[in-house]
Amino acid sequence: MEVKNLELEAISFTSAPTKTQLTNALRAVSRFLSHVGAALILDESYTVADQPLGQMLNAAITLKACADQFDGGPNASGLAVPQPGGPQVVRGR
């Protein structure tokens, strides 16, 4: 399987970033790390059981979660989310 080019465009801010700029930057870095991790797995250089790769993919997940928080929360789309505990009740935001 062929891997597409792995590229991370430069991210720069001339002043404190807006919430949207910060969200976009965090998501771009998260996507880049995810794609690099996938390329390393496809190349058979690493497996998901290898600690460095696992840490890198966990960092990508953390950055994505951070971007979601800056963007209004993990469920900013307004979709119904299952609530923890007890019988599963789905409530909208």
XYZ file of C-alpha atoms in Angstrom:
93
model
C 0.000 0.000 0.000
C 1.370 3.394 -0.961
C 1.584 6.115 1.668
C 0.778 9.655 0.625
C 3.286 12.422 1.255
C 3.671 13.266 4.908
C 3.658 17.032 5.207
C 3.001 19.478 8.004
C 2.603 23.042 6.828
C 4.266 25.723 8.925
C 2.086 27.142 11.666
C 2.771 30.709 12.722
C 0.936 33.448 14.565
C 1.770 37.155 14.552
C -0.028 37.608 17.872
C -1.934 35.463 20.323
C -3.909 32.975 18.212
C -7.659 33.119 18.037
C -9.627 30.130 19.233
C -10.181 29.056 15.619
C -6.495 29.424 14.710
C -5.448 27.416 17.741
C -8.040 24.725 17.049
C -6.910 24.426 13.421
C -3.235 24.238 14.427
C -3.861 21.537 17.038
C -5.905 19.490 14.579
C -3.224 19.839 11.876
C -0.495 18.550 14.201
C -2.767 15.741 15.412
C -3.524 14.659 11.830
C 0.165 14.796 10.917
C 1.171 12.594 13.870
C -1.622 10.137 13.046
C -0.494 9.901 9.423
C 3.151 9.421 10.440
C 2.099 6.678 12.855
C 0.083 4.951 10.150
C 3.015 5.164 7.742
C 5.348 3.595 10.308
C 2.890 0.756 10.896
C 2.415 0.158 7.162
C 6.190 0.246 6.683
C 6.414 -2.361 9.459
C 8.995 -0.186 11.218
C 6.875 -0.251 14.376
C 3.756 -1.923 15.707
C 1.107 -0.412 17.929
C 2.720 -2.340 20.800
C 5.947 -0.315 20.505
C 6.083 2.346 23.210
C 7.431 5.262 21.119
C 4.736 4.810 18.499
C 2.059 4.385 21.152
C 3.174 7.595 22.847
C 3.116 9.466 19.558
C -0.401 8.238 18.748
C -1.547 9.075 22.287
C -0.151 12.582 21.775
C -2.182 12.864 18.566
C -5.317 11.833 20.468
C -4.565 14.329 23.247
C -4.026 17.161 20.757
C -7.310 16.303 19.014
C -9.132 16.324 22.371
C -7.538 19.679 23.206
C -8.675 21.096 19.852
C -12.189 19.819 20.540
C -12.195 21.588 23.919
C -11.076 24.899 22.392
C -13.764 24.424 19.744
C -16.573 24.166 22.263
C -16.203 20.651 23.658
C -15.930 17.119 22.345
C -19.516 17.148 21.148
C -19.823 20.627 19.682
C -21.825 19.130 16.810
C -24.883 18.858 19.032
C -25.285 15.123 18.471
C -26.871 13.064 21.232
C -24.326 11.462 23.555
C -24.767 8.468 25.872
C -24.491 9.476 29.521
C -22.314 7.398 31.896
C -23.785 5.232 34.642
C -27.128 3.567 35.166
C -29.341 2.653 32.245
C -28.098 4.104 28.990
C -30.034 7.293 28.445
C -29.211 9.444 25.439
C -29.538 13.180 25.929
C -28.822 15.946 23.449
C -26.599 18.875 24.345
